[in-house]
mmCIF file of C-alpha atoms in Angstrom:
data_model
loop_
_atom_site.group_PDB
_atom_site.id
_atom_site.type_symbol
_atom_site.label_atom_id
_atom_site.label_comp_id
_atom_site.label_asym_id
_atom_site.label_seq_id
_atom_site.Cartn_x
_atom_site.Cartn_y
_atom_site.Cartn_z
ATOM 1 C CA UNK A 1 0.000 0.000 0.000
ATOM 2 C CA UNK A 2 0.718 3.672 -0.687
ATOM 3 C CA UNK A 3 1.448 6.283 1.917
ATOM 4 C CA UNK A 4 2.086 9.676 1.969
ATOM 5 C CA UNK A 5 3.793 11.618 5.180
ATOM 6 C CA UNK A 6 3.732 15.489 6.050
ATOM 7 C CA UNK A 7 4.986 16.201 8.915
ATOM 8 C CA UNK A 8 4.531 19.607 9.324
ATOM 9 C CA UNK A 9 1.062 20.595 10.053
ATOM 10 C CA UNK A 10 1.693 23.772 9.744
ATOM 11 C CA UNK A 11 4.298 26.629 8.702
ATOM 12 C CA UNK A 12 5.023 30.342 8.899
ATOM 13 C CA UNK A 13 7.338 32.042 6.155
ATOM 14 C CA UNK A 14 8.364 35.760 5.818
ATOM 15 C CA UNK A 15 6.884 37.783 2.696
ATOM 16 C CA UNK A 16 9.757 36.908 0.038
ATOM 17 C CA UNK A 17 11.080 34.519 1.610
ATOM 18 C CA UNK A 18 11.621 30.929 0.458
ATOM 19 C CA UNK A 19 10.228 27.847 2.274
ATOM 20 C CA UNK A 20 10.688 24.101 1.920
ATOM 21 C CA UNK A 21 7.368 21.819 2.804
ATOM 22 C CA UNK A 22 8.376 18.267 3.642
ATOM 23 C CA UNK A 23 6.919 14.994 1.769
ATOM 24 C CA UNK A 24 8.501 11.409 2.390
ATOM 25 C CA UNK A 25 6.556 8.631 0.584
ATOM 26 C CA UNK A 26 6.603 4.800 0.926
ATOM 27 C CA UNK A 27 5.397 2.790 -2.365
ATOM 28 C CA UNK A 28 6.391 -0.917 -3.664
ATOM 29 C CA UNK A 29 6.033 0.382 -7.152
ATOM 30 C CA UNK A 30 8.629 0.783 -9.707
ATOM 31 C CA UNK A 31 6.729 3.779 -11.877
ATOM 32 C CA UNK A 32 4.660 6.459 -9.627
ATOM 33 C CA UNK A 33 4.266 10.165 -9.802
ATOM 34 C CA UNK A 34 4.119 12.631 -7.343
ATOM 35 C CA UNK A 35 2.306 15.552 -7.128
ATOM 36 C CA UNK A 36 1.587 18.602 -4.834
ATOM 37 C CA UNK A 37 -1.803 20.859 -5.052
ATOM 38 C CA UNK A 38 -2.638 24.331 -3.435
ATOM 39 C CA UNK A 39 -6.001 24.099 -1.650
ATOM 40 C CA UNK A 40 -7.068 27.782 -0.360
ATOM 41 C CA UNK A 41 -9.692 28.690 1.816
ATOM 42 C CA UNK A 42 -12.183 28.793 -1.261
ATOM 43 C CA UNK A 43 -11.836 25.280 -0.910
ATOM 44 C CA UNK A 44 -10.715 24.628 -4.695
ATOM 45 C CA UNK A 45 -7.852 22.186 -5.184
ATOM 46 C CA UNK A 46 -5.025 23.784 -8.147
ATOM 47 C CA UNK A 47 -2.357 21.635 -9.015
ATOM 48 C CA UNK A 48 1.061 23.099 -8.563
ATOM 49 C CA UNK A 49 3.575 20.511 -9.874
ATOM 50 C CA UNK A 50 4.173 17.250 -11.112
ATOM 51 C CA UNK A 51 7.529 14.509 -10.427
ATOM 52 C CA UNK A 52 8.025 11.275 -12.384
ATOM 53 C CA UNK A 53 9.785 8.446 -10.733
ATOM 54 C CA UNK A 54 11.987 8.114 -13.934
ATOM 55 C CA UNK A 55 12.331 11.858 -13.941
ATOM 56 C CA UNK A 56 16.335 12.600 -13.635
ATOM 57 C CA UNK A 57 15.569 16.276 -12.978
ATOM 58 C CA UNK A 58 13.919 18.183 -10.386
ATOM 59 C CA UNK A 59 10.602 19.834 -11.619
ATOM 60 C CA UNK A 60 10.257 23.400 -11.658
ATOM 61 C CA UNK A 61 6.823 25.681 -12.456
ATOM 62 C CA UNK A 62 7.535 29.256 -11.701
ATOM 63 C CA UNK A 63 8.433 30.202 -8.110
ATOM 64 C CA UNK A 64 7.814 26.348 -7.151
ATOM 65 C CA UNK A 65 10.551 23.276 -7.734
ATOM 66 C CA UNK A 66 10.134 19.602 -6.450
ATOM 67 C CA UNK A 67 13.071 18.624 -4.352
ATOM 68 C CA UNK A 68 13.043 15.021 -5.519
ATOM 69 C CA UNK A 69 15.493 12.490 -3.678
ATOM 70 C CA UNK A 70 14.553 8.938 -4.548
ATOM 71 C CA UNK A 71 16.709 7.292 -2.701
ATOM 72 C CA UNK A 72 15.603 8.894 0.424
ATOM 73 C CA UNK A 73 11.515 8.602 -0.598
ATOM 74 C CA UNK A 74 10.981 12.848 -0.318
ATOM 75 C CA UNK A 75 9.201 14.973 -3.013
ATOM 76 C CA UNK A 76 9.964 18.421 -0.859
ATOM 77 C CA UNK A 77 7.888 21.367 -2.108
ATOM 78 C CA UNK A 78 10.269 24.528 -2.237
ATOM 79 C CA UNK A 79 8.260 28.026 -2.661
ATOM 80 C CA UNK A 80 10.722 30.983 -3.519
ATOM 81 C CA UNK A 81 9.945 34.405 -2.736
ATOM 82 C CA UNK A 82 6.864 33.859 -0.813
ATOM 83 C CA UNK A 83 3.867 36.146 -1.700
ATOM 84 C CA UNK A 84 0.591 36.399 0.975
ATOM 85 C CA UNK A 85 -1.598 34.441 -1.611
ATOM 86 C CA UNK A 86 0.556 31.463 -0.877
ATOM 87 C CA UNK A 87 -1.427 30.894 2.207
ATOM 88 C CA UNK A 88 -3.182 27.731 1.796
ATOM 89 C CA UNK A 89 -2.988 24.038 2.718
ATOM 90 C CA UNK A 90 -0.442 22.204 0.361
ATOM 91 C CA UNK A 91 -1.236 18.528 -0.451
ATOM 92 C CA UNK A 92 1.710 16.014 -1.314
ATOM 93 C CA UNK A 93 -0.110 12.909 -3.525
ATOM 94 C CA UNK A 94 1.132 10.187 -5.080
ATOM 95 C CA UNK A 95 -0.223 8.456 -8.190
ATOM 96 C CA UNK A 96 -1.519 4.444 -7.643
ATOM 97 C CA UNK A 97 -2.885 2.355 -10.450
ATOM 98 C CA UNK A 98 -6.155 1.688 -9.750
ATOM 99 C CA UNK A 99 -9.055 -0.009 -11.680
ATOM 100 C CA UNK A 100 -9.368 1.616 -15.131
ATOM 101 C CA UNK A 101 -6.554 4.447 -14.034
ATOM 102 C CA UNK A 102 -4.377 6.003 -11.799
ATOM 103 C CA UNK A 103 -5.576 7.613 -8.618
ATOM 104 C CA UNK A 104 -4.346 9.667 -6.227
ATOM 105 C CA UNK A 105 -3.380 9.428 -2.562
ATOM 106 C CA UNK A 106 -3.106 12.592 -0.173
ATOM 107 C CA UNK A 107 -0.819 13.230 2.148
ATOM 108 C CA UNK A 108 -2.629 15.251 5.483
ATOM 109 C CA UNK A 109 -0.832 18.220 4.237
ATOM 110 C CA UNK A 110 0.749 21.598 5.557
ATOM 111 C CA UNK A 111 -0.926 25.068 6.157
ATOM 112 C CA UNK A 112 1.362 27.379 4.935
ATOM 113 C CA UNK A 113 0.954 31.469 6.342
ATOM 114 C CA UNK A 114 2.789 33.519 5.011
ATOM 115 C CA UNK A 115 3.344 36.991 6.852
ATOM 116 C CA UNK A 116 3.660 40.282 6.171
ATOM 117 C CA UNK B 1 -12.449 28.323 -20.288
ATOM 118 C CA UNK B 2 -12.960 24.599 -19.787
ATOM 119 C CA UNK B 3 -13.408 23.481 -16.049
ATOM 120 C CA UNK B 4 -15.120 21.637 -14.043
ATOM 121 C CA UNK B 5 -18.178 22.510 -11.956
ATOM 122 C CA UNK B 6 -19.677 21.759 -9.249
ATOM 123 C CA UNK B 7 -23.138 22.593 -7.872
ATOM 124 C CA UNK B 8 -24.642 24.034 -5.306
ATOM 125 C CA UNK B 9 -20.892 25.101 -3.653
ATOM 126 C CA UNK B 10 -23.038 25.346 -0.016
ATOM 127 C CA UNK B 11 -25.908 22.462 0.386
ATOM 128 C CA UNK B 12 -27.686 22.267 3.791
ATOM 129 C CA UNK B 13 -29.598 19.023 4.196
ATOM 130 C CA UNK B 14 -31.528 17.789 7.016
ATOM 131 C CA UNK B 15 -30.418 14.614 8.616
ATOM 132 C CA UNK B 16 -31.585 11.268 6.956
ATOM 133 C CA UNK B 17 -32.870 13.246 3.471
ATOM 134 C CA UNK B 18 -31.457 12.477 0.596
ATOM 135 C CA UNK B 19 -29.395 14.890 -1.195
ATOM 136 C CA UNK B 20 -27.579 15.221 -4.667
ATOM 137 C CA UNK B 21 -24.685 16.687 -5.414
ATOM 138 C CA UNK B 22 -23.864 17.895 -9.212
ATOM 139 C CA UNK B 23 -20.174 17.294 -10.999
ATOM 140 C CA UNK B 24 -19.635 18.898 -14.706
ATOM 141 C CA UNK B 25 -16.804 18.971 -16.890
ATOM 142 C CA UNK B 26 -16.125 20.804 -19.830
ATOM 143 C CA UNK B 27 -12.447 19.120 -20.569
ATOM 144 C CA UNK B 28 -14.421 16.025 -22.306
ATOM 145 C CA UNK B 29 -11.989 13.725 -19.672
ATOM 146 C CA UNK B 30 -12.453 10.485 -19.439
ATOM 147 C CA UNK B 31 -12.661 9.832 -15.609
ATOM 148 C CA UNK B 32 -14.583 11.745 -12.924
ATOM 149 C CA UNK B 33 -13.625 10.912 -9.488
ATOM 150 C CA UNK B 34 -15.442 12.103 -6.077
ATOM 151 C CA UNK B 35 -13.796 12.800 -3.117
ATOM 152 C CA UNK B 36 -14.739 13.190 0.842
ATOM 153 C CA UNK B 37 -12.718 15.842 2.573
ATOM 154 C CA UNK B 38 -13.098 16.381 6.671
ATOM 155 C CA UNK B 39 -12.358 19.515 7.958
ATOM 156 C CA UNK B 40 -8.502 19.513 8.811
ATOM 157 C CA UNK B 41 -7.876 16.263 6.260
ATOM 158 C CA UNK B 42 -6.509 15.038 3.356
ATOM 159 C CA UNK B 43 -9.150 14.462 0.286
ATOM 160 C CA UNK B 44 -10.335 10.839 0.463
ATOM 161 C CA UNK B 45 -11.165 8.919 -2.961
ATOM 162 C CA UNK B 46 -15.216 7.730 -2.725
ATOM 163 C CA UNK B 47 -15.304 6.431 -6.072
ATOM 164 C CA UNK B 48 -14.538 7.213 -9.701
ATOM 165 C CA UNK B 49 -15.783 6.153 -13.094
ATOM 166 C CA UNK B 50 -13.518 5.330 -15.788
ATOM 167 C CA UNK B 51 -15.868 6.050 -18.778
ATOM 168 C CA UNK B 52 -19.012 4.198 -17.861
ATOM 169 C CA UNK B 53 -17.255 1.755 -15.669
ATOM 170 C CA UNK B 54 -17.922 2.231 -11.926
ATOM 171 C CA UNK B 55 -15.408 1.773 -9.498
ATOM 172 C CA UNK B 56 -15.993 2.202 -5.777
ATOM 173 C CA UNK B 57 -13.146 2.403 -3.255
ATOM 174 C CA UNK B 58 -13.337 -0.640 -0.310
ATOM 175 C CA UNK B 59 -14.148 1.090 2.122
ATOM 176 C CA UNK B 60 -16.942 4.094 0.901
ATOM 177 C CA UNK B 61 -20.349 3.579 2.997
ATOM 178 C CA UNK B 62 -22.874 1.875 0.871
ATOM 179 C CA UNK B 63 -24.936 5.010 1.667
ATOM 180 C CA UNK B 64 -22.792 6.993 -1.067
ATOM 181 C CA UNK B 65 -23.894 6.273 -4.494
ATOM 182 C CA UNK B 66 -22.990 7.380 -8.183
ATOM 183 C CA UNK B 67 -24.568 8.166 -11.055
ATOM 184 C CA UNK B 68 -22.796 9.090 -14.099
ATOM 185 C CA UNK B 69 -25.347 9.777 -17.331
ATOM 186 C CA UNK B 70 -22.508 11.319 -19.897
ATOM 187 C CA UNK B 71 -19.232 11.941 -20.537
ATOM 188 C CA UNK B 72 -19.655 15.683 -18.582
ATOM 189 C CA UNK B 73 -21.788 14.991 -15.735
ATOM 190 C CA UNK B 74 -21.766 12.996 -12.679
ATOM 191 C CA UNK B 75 -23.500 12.905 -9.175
ATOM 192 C CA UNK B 76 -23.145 12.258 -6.125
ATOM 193 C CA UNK B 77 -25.962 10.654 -4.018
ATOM 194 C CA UNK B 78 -25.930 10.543 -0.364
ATOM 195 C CA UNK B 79 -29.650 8.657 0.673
ATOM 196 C CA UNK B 80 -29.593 8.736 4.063
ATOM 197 C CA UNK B 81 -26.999 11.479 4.973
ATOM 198 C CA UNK B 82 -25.721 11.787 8.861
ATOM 199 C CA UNK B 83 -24.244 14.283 11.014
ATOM 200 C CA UNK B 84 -20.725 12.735 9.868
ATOM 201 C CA UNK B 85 -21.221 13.236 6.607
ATOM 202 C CA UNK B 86 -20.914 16.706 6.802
ATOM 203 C CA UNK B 87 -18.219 17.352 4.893
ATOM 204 C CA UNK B 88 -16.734 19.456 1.855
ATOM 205 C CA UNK B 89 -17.024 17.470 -1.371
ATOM 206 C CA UNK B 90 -14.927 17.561 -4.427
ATOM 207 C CA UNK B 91 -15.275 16.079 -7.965
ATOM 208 C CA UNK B 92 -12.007 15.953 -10.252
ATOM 209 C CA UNK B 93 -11.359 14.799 -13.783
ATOM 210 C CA UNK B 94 -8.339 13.583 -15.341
ATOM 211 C CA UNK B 95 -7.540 12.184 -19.027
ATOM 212 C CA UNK B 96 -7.182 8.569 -17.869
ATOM 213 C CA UNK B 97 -4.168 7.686 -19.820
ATOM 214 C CA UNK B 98 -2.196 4.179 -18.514
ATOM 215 C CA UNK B 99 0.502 6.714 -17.515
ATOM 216 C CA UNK B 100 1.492 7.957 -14.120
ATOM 217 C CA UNK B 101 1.218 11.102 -15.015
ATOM 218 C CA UNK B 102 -2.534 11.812 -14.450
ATOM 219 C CA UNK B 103 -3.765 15.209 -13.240
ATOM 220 C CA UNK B 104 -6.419 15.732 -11.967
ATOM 221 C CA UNK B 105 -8.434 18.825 -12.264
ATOM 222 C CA UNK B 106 -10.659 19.579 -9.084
ATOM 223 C CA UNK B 107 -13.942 21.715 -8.784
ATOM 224 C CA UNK B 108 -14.316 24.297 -5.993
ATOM 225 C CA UNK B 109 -16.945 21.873 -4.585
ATOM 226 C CA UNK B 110 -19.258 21.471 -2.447
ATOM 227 C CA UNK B 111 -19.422 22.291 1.304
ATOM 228 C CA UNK B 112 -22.315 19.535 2.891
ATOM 229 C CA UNK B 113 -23.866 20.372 5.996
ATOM 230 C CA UNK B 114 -26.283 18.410 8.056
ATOM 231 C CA UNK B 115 -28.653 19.257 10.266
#
């Protein structure tokens, strides 16, 4: 079975600063993807970025890169220069195949403030 | 801009009535899931249709049901809802491809609350 750890329920950064949000994952499979969505207060879930196991490099989108160590099971989420609308929950998921596709399977994620 | 949409965003039902909760998509995807998520928690996968083909997760209370008419809409049928089901729904989409990579687009969804 699939798991997904956050340890860090929650997290303040300084305006413009950069922060690092912690993901370690356990999986038996050879081919997975990892993934971590923005969920605001609105409630809406936005996909930030996206890490194949076979992917050599880390993934970057913008201000956001995946920290991806394989060998140590972590898909960190690293925000640079923080801006207030980056406070939200932050989900780490991981891709399973299930029946007919892949699914995904959430992490209890990280409330990220971010302060003035 | 395609999305997906989900209807009413606030529902307030009384305990034990049924209730129906609306998912469309516009992206013409291929799977529309529906998740459960508990104030303070992680999403958590009800069930999902691949097409036409249901697929319900072990554990998902037999008083959840689906319906899924067309490719762009699918509901969400709770027929006897209690006070735990209170709860903020979310429908998502993705293109169902036999790759890992599989996005999934979420809704704003649907806030439950039971009286």
């Amino acid at each position: 079975a699939q798991k997904i750890t956050q340890t860090q329920p929650g997290m303040f950064v300084q305006e413009k600063e950069a922060v690092t949000l912690d993901c370690t994952y356990d999986t038996s499979d050879q081919s997975y993807g990892l993934f971590w969505y923005k969920q605001p207060s609105s409630g809406e879930m936005i996909f930030l970025i996206y890490q194949g196991s076979y992917d050599e490099q880390n993934a970057t989108e913008g201000r956001y890169s995946l920290n991806f160590q394989k060998a140590r099971k972590s898909a960190n989420l690293v925000i640079s220069a923080s801006q207030l609308g980056d406070s939200a929950m932050y989900f780490c998921a991981m891709s399973r195949r299930g029946a007919g596709s892949y699914q995904l399977t959430f992490g209890k994620g990280t409330k990220l403030s971010v302060i003035p | 801009d395609a999305m997906v949409i989900q209807n009413p965003r606030y529902q307030v039902t009384q305990f034990g009535k049924p209730v129906t909760l609306s998912c469309s998509q516009t992206l013409n995807h291929n799977v529309m899931y529906w998740y459960q998520q508990k104030s303070s928690q992680a999403p958590k996968l009800l069930f999902h249709y691949y097409d036409k083909d249901f697929n319900n997760e072990a554990d998902t209370p037999d008083n959840f049901q689906s319906r899924r008419p067309n490719t762009s809409f699918c509901f969400l049928d709770i027929r006897s809802p209690g006070l735990g089901d209170a709860a903020m729904y979310l429908c998502a989409t993705s293109r169902g491809t036999a790759k890992s990579y599989n996005e999934q687009f979420f809704g704003p969804g649907t806030r439950l609350t039971v009286l």
